[in-house]
């Protein structure tokens, strides 16, 4: 177990990333209202510490497989806000040329194997990416992000077992935000201790405070260390919360605002800020600098995304197959 | 006086009436009782839990395979489960219980067991849900012996076909269309039989077989065509299995031309079955080869411009009609 | 927990059933060689105590969902050997008129919801049967039989979670015979204690000696008691062994004969016999009576099955749907 | 001298050659190394573990969904996985990774990732494996944009198409036929391109398009027909997607008649696509409607008499041919 968070080296970086994500995600409802976003959009406001705590423990060539609620993972792993937002807007400068959107955004050079519209699917894909690393003798590791809802999918079970018997370099990161859409975790499992599931497979596991980026980082770095040195998979269960609805438009009738407030009081951003200030790594005035930087980055991203052209319709027929000749074969 | 309801509400009424009529009926699926709509992703189970309790309107974990499998077991043991799969794309996670269990149980056990299971879900594109929430998978199910496949396009059919599905002793795949939930129309609250196509618009110049979104587009085109003296007969098969080929054949005997429109990819899609069957049955009546207007061989892309491109629109229909009926050149395209 | 096996009431019955199953299953290879059986046949020789120990804890209206290796479950639950064998021979007097065969044999009046060709599928079907009992307010219980191979299927995971949160009256019986076809359990799981999987879902569980019918019965009766009184599901893991190959024709290159011999020394049939003799519930001479009765029953079954006619070809088109009118609709 | 091999052995050779040629290739599936055949349920991986190690020939738990999903992830990350699914019926447990992930990954991410995954399995009936081990599910896959679908029928094609599948950058469903593994024939050890049909027998009176078991039956009938002066042209498309319609169309232009034979249920089966497409392309050349001879709308029953009944045999082909080619009345049936 990595014993402490390297505040001097990573603290400010983590804060900047969390603030960027917060700003980015907070604007999505407005963009949707303005007609800039179609379909479903799932913001991760409140959950920034999990994405960031894990991502900063990774190298660029380590991979992540993400979920429907994946913007934070992408940004933390190095995606440019502008190109990500352009994808969410369905524009030609989006990472996927507008074909994927929020639920299918991938960034190959940053090892972002994609957000995913199928709850649980990230778990299987990440397991396979870890298998590739093992087979090819590479020391990069693979991360699967998924929610507390996804743990009840068969793929969770099958994949963790596979990773266990093959000692695959994969870290399973369960973002337990207490709800799967409208379903409270307490109603959907009889044993709310999700780490018990890892024991079933003989996989090491840690429960971690998902509102504390330092705690997440420590657990992740330790799991990454194990994976990188051939010691196999780990399941991390990060307790967290989404401050907003499940998706843009959710009226949240399944939970009361007192509960939301209790969790908001544990907001990971002020917590890290206070820690950095206390440690003298940041002046109190820098708080505003951090916020301004985030605002500016997302302003720029928005401008970039808004200006980006609609994708040419001919691209709709490309990249179904490679080469695109099969289209002609028919 | 006949009620006018949106499709989602007609489905809600059908569930309510079925739950009230038969206490073996129950409903299960994800987010049925506490979601923002008041009932399921598109509201179809709204308020049913208030009336029938969470015992009969059951919120499930995200476990599509187990939910459908549990539906199979419960159906075998005398219940009438209605399982909601939030998007039909997720039914791919439950193909074993659907195809290997539900569809085959009656047959394998020689009629000892029946599986009166309904799987309700939605397919179709058009609202930016992208590749994993927009597929039209009906052909997959129609190809499987033992399954019934239903594609309602109007509120009255939504109500009537769902009642029939719940009464059916066979496993039924009931695929709503996500872009049609708010289409309103009269609802008679009568069961609609399976295997009887509906002639949605009579005409003499061309037979168009179309389902769901394509039906509505075909009807719009037919209305414009009539202004120009071209009369299109538009037929909604309503159920892919059982499939009412006779009604289509009778129409083709009259019009001598056939066009099939669907949203699923054309390749190996259900339009091929209709074209091939009708060609066999109506060889001597056909003046031209049946034409299919259908989805491109692509996943559904996210961006609006791209999504529109890969799904047939009214202009695609007009162009195909022009190919089959030379006198139809005057039909207005949607832009004009 | 039921404290003891009711030897006087059930001992001889259990022995008769186990002997019947042993005789029935032992003949299958011969029938296959004689061309009487097609496809795959999976005998359960050695595993009789699990099927019988569970089945005698059940009522007729309790249901079982079984596997590819399911003849023992069927016979223990009351199937007539003749009609079962006729099914395995593909004859018109088979329980399924020859349509199902060994892997799809069901017997509605005895609550036998069928053997199944899909590894793991019994688990989902049994869970649904339990749901029906609960919904309809009936006190019958449901049993899923499945192997150590099936526990790695997603349906195991999803179903146990569902049964746990809904307190369904279902008993999950894992017949851990150490192998899934050629795959040794030790290679396919990292934690060989399969009961740990139940803890993940908050389901009570017992490991039980599957070569001891009394032990199996006690565990099953206790689980049935819980299920029948609304206390929810149980996972039983019965350690057992198949004395023969995975299916007729298996050359068993994946295990050595010493291992087989070690397990054969734990044969559940002599064990129960000795126990009954020791308790004075059976004379030593009755051993032969039991054997003769089994031989005779299977002789009769064979005669019945051999004489049964081939199914009329027209039946191939029946019971795809009810009514069979859909066939005409097309 | 060209080798003569059984199909299973040709596949084994293709795997060996692919493993030797490219160290990104690996194989995984259930019972690949320690089963009685020496390699997989039908022996296809025989001895490969001795040569390439259990690192590259991997026995997996019974977890079809995770195995295929792991194949997808490994393919994205630069491996060339060949996943064996013991029977194609079990691929229904892996439809999410196949359809929602593998087939769509390249497209959704705009070409950033590719999924050079091969899923090998077997379909078909004929040996008493009953309803859950005998399905012919190829049409399901052919309907999904993004997938390639291969149906080898001869040892040479088995070898050559498998080499091509492993080299393909796209996800490929490679469906062997369980009743043909022991069919022997010459093997050139050359890749066979996708999308090129093979004219297995030239003729002038009727075009028969047939795959796998039906191909062999059609060839047997064609041989007998030739004795009576009726010449059947038999075409094996070999890949359903990409589908070589041109070769079929050229043949139909010559024969003016088309028969399609497959083992999968006729309803909504791939024969409908071939019939519909060819009717469109060859309307002016056709003297009769294309006819399909295919499986009944039933699950596959266990008993021999029943299983034979629901799958087309040579006599069914002879009868259909007689319908299309009146001069063919003299072809012997298999009994005569
Ligand atoms: C297979 C599948 N089932 C259902 C859904 C619909 N759905 C999307 S997100 C979601 C809730 C997921 O909950 P969780 O895994 O906890 O992630 P969170 O949204 O809380 O981040 C559901 C039910 C889906 N996308 N895929
Ligand atoms: C979904 C599925 N995958 C694979 C198979 C092939 N298969 C049949 S039995 C078997 C082994 C099952 O092992 P286990 O569950 O331990 O039962 P046992 O045979 O030991 O009784 C396998 C792999 C199958 N029938 N279904
Ligand atoms: Mg959640
Ligand atoms: Mg076993």
mmCIF file of C-alpha atoms in Angstrom, chain B residues 35-335:
data_model
loop_
_atom_site.group_PDB
_atom_site.id
_atom_site.type_symbol
_atom_site.label_atom_id
_atom_site.label_comp_id
_atom_site.label_asym_id
_atom_site.label_seq_id
_atom_site.Cartn_x
_atom_site.Cartn_y
_atom_site.Cartn_z
ATOM 1 C CA UNK B 35 -37.745 7.023 -12.033
ATOM 2 C CA UNK B 36 -38.409 10.618 -13.032
ATOM 3 C CA UNK B 37 -41.194 9.707 -15.442
ATOM 4 C CA UNK B 38 -43.097 8.073 -12.613
ATOM 5 C CA UNK B 39 -42.689 4.757 -14.363
ATOM 6 C CA UNK B 40 -39.883 3.308 -16.444
ATOM 7 C CA UNK B 41 -37.584 5.086 -18.822
ATOM 8 C CA UNK B 42 -40.461 6.239 -21.033
ATOM 9 C CA UNK B 43 -43.122 6.256 -18.337
ATOM 10 C CA UNK B 44 -45.044 3.182 -19.414
ATOM 11 C CA UNK B 45 -45.405 1.778 -15.884
ATOM 12 C CA UNK B 46 -46.474 5.105 -14.420
ATOM 13 C CA UNK B 47 -48.462 4.816 -11.188
ATOM 14 C CA UNK B 48 -48.963 1.099 -11.569
ATOM 15 C CA UNK B 49 -47.088 0.430 -8.361
ATOM 16 C CA UNK B 50 -49.495 2.692 -6.464
ATOM 17 C CA UNK B 51 -52.355 0.585 -7.642
ATOM 18 C CA UNK B 52 -50.872 -2.909 -7.700
ATOM 19 C CA UNK B 53 -47.995 -2.665 -5.260
ATOM 20 C CA UNK B 54 -44.292 -3.214 -5.633
ATOM 21 C CA UNK B 55 -44.975 -6.916 -5.340
ATOM 22 C CA UNK B 56 -46.425 -6.906 -8.850
ATOM 23 C CA UNK B 57 -44.485 -3.941 -10.253
ATOM 24 C CA UNK B 58 -40.963 -4.921 -9.368
ATOM 25 C CA UNK B 59 -37.831 -2.840 -9.664
ATOM 26 C CA UNK B 60 -34.905 -5.092 -10.471
ATOM 27 C CA UNK B 61 -31.151 -4.794 -10.323
ATOM 28 C CA UNK B 62 -29.288 -4.292 -13.608
ATOM 29 C CA UNK B 63 -29.185 -7.970 -14.462
ATOM 30 C CA UNK B 64 -30.898 -8.397 -17.807
ATOM 31 C CA UNK B 65 -30.057 -12.052 -18.185
ATOM 32 C CA UNK B 66 -31.377 -13.047 -14.776
ATOM 33 C CA UNK B 67 -34.468 -10.905 -15.100
ATOM 34 C CA UNK B 68 -35.501 -12.548 -18.339
ATOM 35 C CA UNK B 69 -34.519 -15.985 -17.057
ATOM 36 C CA UNK B 70 -36.626 -15.376 -13.966
ATOM 37 C CA UNK B 71 -39.451 -14.394 -16.278
ATOM 38 C CA UNK B 72 -39.084 -17.704 -18.071
ATOM 39 C CA UNK B 73 -39.155 -19.690 -14.837
ATOM 40 C CA UNK B 74 -42.088 -17.722 -13.480
ATOM 41 C CA UNK B 75 -43.994 -18.157 -16.734
ATOM 42 C CA UNK B 76 -43.409 -21.900 -16.720
ATOM 43 C CA UNK B 77 -44.794 -21.960 -13.207
ATOM 44 C CA UNK B 78 -48.013 -20.236 -14.116
ATOM 45 C CA UNK B 79 -47.328 -16.518 -13.942
ATOM 46 C CA UNK B 80 -47.713 -14.070 -16.799
ATOM 47 C CA UNK B 81 -44.586 -11.962 -16.490
ATOM 48 C CA UNK B 82 -44.138 -8.756 -18.421
ATOM 49 C CA UNK B 83 -40.441 -7.920 -18.393
ATOM 50 C CA UNK B 84 -39.337 -4.434 -19.369
ATOM 51 C CA UNK B 85 -35.888 -4.202 -20.910
ATOM 52 C CA UNK B 86 -35.000 -0.532 -20.851
ATOM 53 C CA UNK B 87 -33.655 -0.483 -24.411
ATOM 54 C CA UNK B 88 -33.890 -3.431 -26.765
ATOM 55 C CA UNK B 89 -30.127 -3.223 -27.249
ATOM 56 C CA UNK B 90 -29.860 -4.624 -23.723
ATOM 57 C CA UNK B 91 -31.891 -7.666 -24.689
ATOM 58 C CA UNK B 92 -28.637 -8.846 -26.248
ATOM 59 C CA UNK B 93 -27.543 -9.554 -22.689
ATOM 60 C CA UNK B 94 -30.527 -11.880 -22.306
ATOM 61 C CA UNK B 95 -30.329 -13.834 -25.523
ATOM 62 C CA UNK B 96 -29.777 -17.136 -23.768
ATOM 63 C CA UNK B 97 -32.997 -17.003 -21.770
ATOM 64 C CA UNK B 98 -34.854 -15.546 -24.750
ATOM 65 C CA UNK B 99 -33.608 -17.830 -27.516
ATOM 66 C CA UNK B 100 -32.332 -20.961 -25.812
ATOM 67 C CA UNK B 101 -34.915 -21.106 -23.039
ATOM 68 C CA UNK B 102 -38.134 -19.157 -23.649
ATOM 69 C CA UNK B 103 -38.415 -19.877 -27.363
ATOM 70 C CA UNK B 104 -37.675 -23.586 -27.071
ATOM 71 C CA UNK B 105 -39.230 -24.685 -23.795
ATOM 72 C CA UNK B 106 -42.655 -25.618 -25.110
ATOM 73 C CA UNK B 107 -41.155 -27.563 -27.983
ATOM 74 C CA UNK B 108 -38.322 -29.349 -26.223
ATOM 75 C CA UNK B 109 -40.667 -30.588 -23.523
ATOM 76 C CA UNK B 110 -43.353 -31.487 -26.031
ATOM 77 C CA UNK B 111 -45.949 -29.053 -24.795
ATOM 78 C CA UNK B 112 -45.663 -29.888 -21.096
ATOM 79 C CA UNK B 113 -44.663 -26.338 -20.264
ATOM 80 C CA UNK B 114 -45.651 -23.045 -21.723
ATOM 81 C CA UNK B 115 -43.868 -19.722 -21.486
ATOM 82 C CA UNK B 116 -46.441 -16.920 -21.517
ATOM 83 C CA UNK B 117 -43.729 -14.313 -21.143
ATOM 84 C CA UNK B 118 -43.820 -10.829 -22.628
ATOM 85 C CA UNK B 119 -40.609 -8.894 -23.094
ATOM 86 C CA UNK B 120 -41.408 -5.241 -23.617
ATOM 87 C CA UNK B 121 -38.697 -2.964 -24.840
ATOM 88 C CA UNK B 122 -38.058 -0.199 -27.314
ATOM 89 C CA UNK B 123 -36.055 -0.006 -30.473
ATOM 90 C CA UNK B 124 -35.460 2.584 -33.112
ATOM 91 C CA UNK B 125 -33.359 5.653 -33.548
ATOM 92 C CA UNK B 126 -33.942 9.331 -34.142
ATOM 93 C CA UNK B 127 -33.266 10.962 -30.800
ATOM 94 C CA UNK B 128 -29.503 10.856 -30.513
ATOM 95 C CA UNK B 129 -29.156 7.821 -28.283
ATOM 96 C CA UNK B 130 -26.338 6.503 -30.487
ATOM 97 C CA UNK B 131 -25.116 3.033 -31.342
ATOM 98 C CA UNK B 132 -25.998 1.077 -28.198
ATOM 99 C CA UNK B 133 -29.451 2.514 -27.533
ATOM 100 C CA UNK B 134 -30.933 2.800 -31.024
ATOM 101 C CA UNK B 135 -30.897 -0.574 -32.728
ATOM 102 C CA UNK B 136 -33.865 -2.138 -34.436
ATOM 103 C CA UNK B 137 -33.332 -5.796 -33.592
ATOM 104 C CA UNK B 138 -36.722 -7.239 -34.523
ATOM 105 C CA UNK B 139 -35.378 -9.390 -37.339
ATOM 106 C CA UNK B 140 -33.167 -11.305 -34.930
ATOM 107 C CA UNK B 141 -36.185 -12.341 -32.921
ATOM 108 C CA UNK B 142 -38.420 -13.005 -35.920
ATOM 109 C CA UNK B 143 -35.890 -15.563 -37.157
ATOM 110 C CA UNK B 144 -36.180 -17.627 -33.966
ATOM 111 C CA UNK B 145 -38.828 -20.358 -33.988
ATOM 112 C CA UNK B 146 -40.965 -20.134 -30.884
ATOM 113 C CA UNK B 147 -41.014 -16.355 -30.543
ATOM 114 C CA UNK B 148 -43.779 -13.958 -31.479
ATOM 115 C CA UNK B 149 -42.631 -10.482 -32.512
ATOM 116 C CA UNK B 150 -44.776 -7.372 -32.246
ATOM 117 C CA UNK B 151 -44.100 -3.861 -33.566
ATOM 118 C CA UNK B 152 -46.876 -1.475 -32.574
ATOM 119 C CA UNK B 153 -47.079 1.835 -34.420
ATOM 120 C CA UNK B 154 -50.274 3.464 -33.139
ATOM 121 C CA UNK B 155 -51.897 3.934 -29.735
ATOM 122 C CA UNK B 156 -54.745 1.583 -30.574
ATOM 123 C CA UNK B 157 -52.375 -1.145 -31.703
ATOM 124 C CA UNK B 158 -50.096 -0.493 -28.756
ATOM 125 C CA UNK B 159 -52.983 -1.129 -26.401
ATOM 126 C CA UNK B 160 -54.560 -3.980 -28.295
ATOM 127 C CA UNK B 161 -51.391 -5.840 -29.191
ATOM 128 C CA UNK B 162 -50.049 -5.595 -25.656
ATOM 129 C CA UNK B 163 -53.243 -7.107 -24.273
ATOM 130 C CA UNK B 164 -52.939 -9.905 -26.804
ATOM 131 C CA UNK B 165 -49.275 -10.403 -25.985
ATOM 132 C CA UNK B 166 -50.043 -10.793 -22.290
ATOM 133 C CA UNK B 167 -52.821 -13.272 -23.052
ATOM 134 C CA UNK B 168 -50.651 -15.221 -25.457
ATOM 135 C CA UNK B 169 -49.374 -18.559 -24.213
ATOM 136 C CA UNK B 170 -46.181 -18.003 -26.204
ATOM 137 C CA UNK B 171 -43.139 -15.859 -25.483
ATOM 138 C CA UNK B 172 -43.620 -12.510 -27.150
ATOM 139 C CA UNK B 173 -41.075 -9.845 -27.986
ATOM 140 C CA UNK B 174 -42.927 -6.553 -27.887
ATOM 141 C CA UNK B 175 -40.840 -3.744 -29.335
ATOM 142 C CA UNK B 176 -42.065 -0.216 -28.927
ATOM 143 C CA UNK B 177 -40.454 2.638 -30.828
ATOM 144 C CA UNK B 178 -38.723 5.233 -28.714
ATOM 145 C CA UNK B 179 -39.508 8.097 -31.078
ATOM 146 C CA UNK B 180 -43.234 7.303 -31.192
ATOM 147 C CA UNK B 181 -44.174 7.259 -27.507
ATOM 148 C CA UNK B 182 -45.864 10.621 -27.804
ATOM 149 C CA UNK B 183 -47.840 9.895 -30.952
ATOM 150 C CA UNK B 184 -51.496 10.320 -30.039
ATOM 151 C CA UNK B 185 -54.545 8.615 -31.432
ATOM 152 C CA UNK B 186 -57.799 6.883 -30.616
ATOM 153 C CA UNK B 187 -57.732 3.795 -28.407
ATOM 154 C CA UNK B 188 -60.632 1.338 -28.394
ATOM 155 C CA UNK B 189 -59.256 -0.780 -25.559
ATOM 156 C CA UNK B 190 -59.788 -3.980 -27.514
ATOM 157 C CA UNK B 191 -57.266 -6.767 -28.023
ATOM 158 C CA UNK B 192 -55.758 -6.720 -31.497
ATOM 159 C CA UNK B 193 -55.106 -10.179 -32.919
ATOM 160 C CA UNK B 194 -51.619 -11.270 -33.920
ATOM 161 C CA UNK B 195 -51.012 -12.114 -37.560
ATOM 162 C CA UNK B 196 -53.496 -9.642 -39.025
ATOM 163 C CA UNK B 197 -51.965 -6.784 -40.927
ATOM 164 C CA UNK B 198 -53.676 -3.399 -40.933
ATOM 165 C CA UNK B 199 -54.302 -1.585 -44.170
ATOM 166 C CA UNK B 200 -53.487 1.879 -42.926
ATOM 167 C CA UNK B 201 -54.215 3.606 -46.215
ATOM 168 C CA UNK B 202 -55.924 2.185 -49.285
ATOM 169 C CA UNK B 203 -54.511 2.723 -52.718
ATOM 170 C CA UNK B 204 -54.127 1.150 -56.099
ATOM 171 C CA UNK B 205 -50.740 2.141 -57.483
ATOM 172 C CA UNK B 206 -48.215 0.613 -55.098
ATOM 173 C CA UNK B 207 -48.210 -1.453 -51.939
ATOM 174 C CA UNK B 208 -45.961 -0.166 -49.180
ATOM 175 C CA UNK B 209 -45.316 -2.413 -46.210
ATOM 176 C CA UNK B 210 -43.921 -0.410 -43.349
ATOM 177 C CA UNK B 211 -43.612 -0.589 -39.588
ATOM 178 C CA UNK B 212 -43.433 1.969 -36.777
ATOM 179 C CA UNK B 213 -41.539 5.129 -37.731
ATOM 180 C CA UNK B 214 -41.468 4.089 -41.377
ATOM 181 C CA UNK B 215 -45.219 3.559 -41.321
ATOM 182 C CA UNK B 216 -45.755 7.124 -40.235
ATOM 183 C CA UNK B 217 -43.370 8.369 -42.897
ATOM 184 C CA UNK B 218 -45.058 6.260 -45.535
ATOM 185 C CA UNK B 219 -48.460 7.595 -44.540
ATOM 186 C CA UNK B 220 -47.210 11.164 -44.808
ATOM 187 C CA UNK B 221 -45.889 10.457 -48.271
ATOM 188 C CA UNK B 222 -49.108 8.686 -49.243
ATOM 189 C CA UNK B 223 -51.108 11.745 -48.270
ATOM 190 C CA UNK B 224 -48.949 13.961 -50.473
ATOM 191 C CA UNK B 225 -49.025 11.409 -53.289
ATOM 192 C CA UNK B 226 -52.808 11.348 -53.257
ATOM 193 C CA UNK B 227 -52.771 15.078 -53.987
ATOM 194 C CA UNK B 228 -51.000 14.237 -57.226
ATOM 195 C CA UNK B 229 -53.361 11.396 -58.113
ATOM 196 C CA UNK B 230 -51.020 8.619 -57.063
ATOM 197 C CA UNK B 231 -52.614 6.227 -54.611
ATOM 198 C CA UNK B 232 -50.368 4.287 -52.313
ATOM 199 C CA UNK B 233 -51.660 1.393 -50.256
ATOM 200 C CA UNK B 234 -49.851 1.362 -46.933
ATOM 201 C CA UNK B 235 -49.877 -1.809 -44.855
ATOM 202 C CA UNK B 236 -48.655 -2.265 -41.316
ATOM 203 C CA UNK B 237 -48.001 -5.956 -40.599
ATOM 204 C CA UNK B 238 -48.046 -5.148 -36.862
ATOM 205 C CA UNK B 239 -46.621 -8.563 -35.988
ATOM 206 C CA UNK B 240 -43.566 -9.923 -37.781
ATOM 207 C CA UNK B 241 -44.387 -13.327 -36.466
ATOM 208 C CA UNK B 242 -47.023 -14.447 -37.110
ATOM 209 C CA UNK B 243 -46.772 -12.553 -40.388
ATOM 210 C CA UNK B 244 -49.879 -11.834 -42.419
ATOM 211 C CA UNK B 245 -48.623 -12.402 -45.931
ATOM 212 C CA UNK B 246 -52.135 -12.825 -47.294
ATOM 213 C CA UNK B 247 -53.154 -9.234 -46.751
ATOM 214 C CA UNK B 248 -49.975 -8.079 -48.453
ATOM 215 C CA UNK B 249 -50.455 -10.537 -51.305
ATOM 216 C CA UNK B 250 -54.016 -9.366 -51.862
ATOM 217 C CA UNK B 251 -52.790 -5.821 -52.032
ATOM 218 C CA UNK B 252 -49.983 -6.680 -54.424
ATOM 219 C CA UNK B 253 -52.420 -8.523 -56.679
ATOM 220 C CA UNK B 254 -54.142 -5.178 -56.982
ATOM 221 C CA UNK B 255 -51.197 -2.763 -57.148
ATOM 222 C CA UNK B 256 -48.665 -5.084 -58.837
ATOM 223 C CA UNK B 257 -45.830 -3.317 -57.061
ATOM 224 C CA UNK B 258 -44.285 -3.685 -53.631
ATOM 225 C CA UNK B 259 -42.077 -1.501 -51.506
ATOM 226 C CA UNK B 260 -40.956 -2.462 -48.015
ATOM 227 C CA UNK B 261 -39.654 0.140 -45.617
ATOM 228 C CA UNK B 262 -37.984 -0.504 -42.305
ATOM 229 C CA UNK B 263 -35.520 1.138 -40.020
ATOM 230 C CA UNK B 264 -33.365 -1.908 -39.273
ATOM 231 C CA UNK B 265 -30.414 -2.385 -41.605
ATOM 232 C CA UNK B 266 -31.584 -3.612 -44.987
ATOM 233 C CA UNK B 267 -29.062 -6.437 -45.171
ATOM 234 C CA UNK B 268 -30.629 -9.639 -43.894
ATOM 235 C CA UNK B 269 -33.454 -7.558 -42.450
ATOM 236 C CA UNK B 270 -37.098 -8.544 -42.278
ATOM 237 C CA UNK B 271 -37.853 -6.706 -45.499
ATOM 238 C CA UNK B 272 -35.959 -9.438 -47.305
ATOM 239 C CA UNK B 273 -38.376 -12.040 -45.958
ATOM 240 C CA UNK B 274 -41.377 -10.039 -47.089
ATOM 241 C CA UNK B 275 -39.826 -9.400 -50.497
ATOM 242 C CA UNK B 276 -38.834 -13.021 -50.984
ATOM 243 C CA UNK B 277 -42.144 -14.455 -49.771
ATOM 244 C CA UNK B 278 -44.212 -12.059 -51.829
ATOM 245 C CA UNK B 279 -42.116 -12.652 -54.909
ATOM 246 C CA UNK B 280 -42.806 -16.350 -54.522
ATOM 247 C CA UNK B 281 -46.505 -15.881 -53.872
ATOM 248 C CA UNK B 282 -47.183 -13.075 -56.352
ATOM 249 C CA UNK B 283 -44.733 -13.762 -59.159
ATOM 250 C CA UNK B 284 -47.406 -13.500 -61.813
ATOM 251 C CA UNK B 285 -48.845 -10.330 -60.369
ATOM 252 C CA UNK B 286 -45.684 -8.326 -59.957
ATOM 253 C CA UNK B 287 -44.733 -5.766 -62.577
ATOM 254 C CA UNK B 288 -41.421 -5.008 -60.938
ATOM 255 C CA UNK B 289 -39.086 -6.472 -58.362
ATOM 256 C CA UNK B 290 -40.016 -5.547 -54.796
ATOM 257 C CA UNK B 291 -37.872 -2.733 -53.504
ATOM 258 C CA UNK B 292 -36.575 -2.301 -49.970
ATOM 259 C CA UNK B 293 -35.916 1.034 -48.333
ATOM 260 C CA UNK B 294 -34.157 0.436 -45.056
ATOM 261 C CA UNK B 295 -31.356 1.351 -42.700
ATOM 262 C CA UNK B 296 -27.774 1.517 -43.884
ATOM 263 C CA UNK B 297 -25.252 -1.110 -42.889
ATOM 264 C CA UNK B 298 -23.858 1.019 -40.107
ATOM 265 C CA UNK B 299 -24.284 1.271 -36.365
ATOM 266 C CA UNK B 300 -26.436 4.269 -35.491
ATOM 267 C CA UNK B 301 -24.204 7.328 -35.215
ATOM 268 C CA UNK B 302 -24.746 9.999 -32.583
ATOM 269 C CA UNK B 303 -24.641 13.312 -34.475
ATOM 270 C CA UNK B 304 -27.995 14.417 -35.799
ATOM 271 C CA UNK B 305 -26.796 14.867 -39.368
ATOM 272 C CA UNK B 306 -25.325 11.393 -39.399
ATOM 273 C CA UNK B 307 -28.213 9.671 -37.682
ATOM 274 C CA UNK B 308 -30.634 11.215 -40.178
ATOM 275 C CA UNK B 309 -28.437 10.036 -43.007
ATOM 276 C CA UNK B 310 -28.484 6.340 -42.205
ATOM 277 C CA UNK B 311 -32.237 6.028 -41.621
ATOM 278 C CA UNK B 312 -34.705 6.352 -44.510
ATOM 279 C CA UNK B 313 -36.623 9.583 -44.530
ATOM 280 C CA UNK B 314 -39.646 10.641 -46.545
ATOM 281 C CA UNK B 315 -37.475 11.705 -49.454
ATOM 282 C CA UNK B 316 -35.891 8.278 -49.621
ATOM 283 C CA UNK B 317 -39.379 6.859 -49.824
ATOM 284 C CA UNK B 318 -40.387 9.323 -52.526
ATOM 285 C CA UNK B 319 -37.343 8.376 -54.573
ATOM 286 C CA UNK B 320 -38.031 4.672 -54.251
ATOM 287 C CA UNK B 321 -41.665 5.203 -55.144
ATOM 288 C CA UNK B 322 -40.632 7.148 -58.230
ATOM 289 C CA UNK B 323 -38.549 4.186 -59.287
ATOM 290 C CA UNK B 324 -41.536 1.833 -58.987
ATOM 291 C CA UNK B 325 -44.369 4.112 -60.133
ATOM 292 C CA UNK B 326 -43.291 6.361 -63.009
ATOM 293 C CA UNK B 327 -46.435 8.480 -62.717
ATOM 294 C CA UNK B 328 -45.443 9.444 -59.184
ATOM 295 C CA UNK B 329 -42.720 11.865 -60.190
ATOM 296 C CA UNK B 330 -44.829 14.763 -58.933
ATOM 297 C CA UNK B 331 -44.885 13.865 -55.236
ATOM 298 C CA UNK B 332 -43.457 16.674 -53.194
ATOM 299 C CA UNK B 333 -40.328 15.907 -51.261
ATOM 300 C CA UNK B 334 -40.353 17.003 -47.657
ATOM 301 C CA UNK B 335 -38.221 20.048 -48.440
#
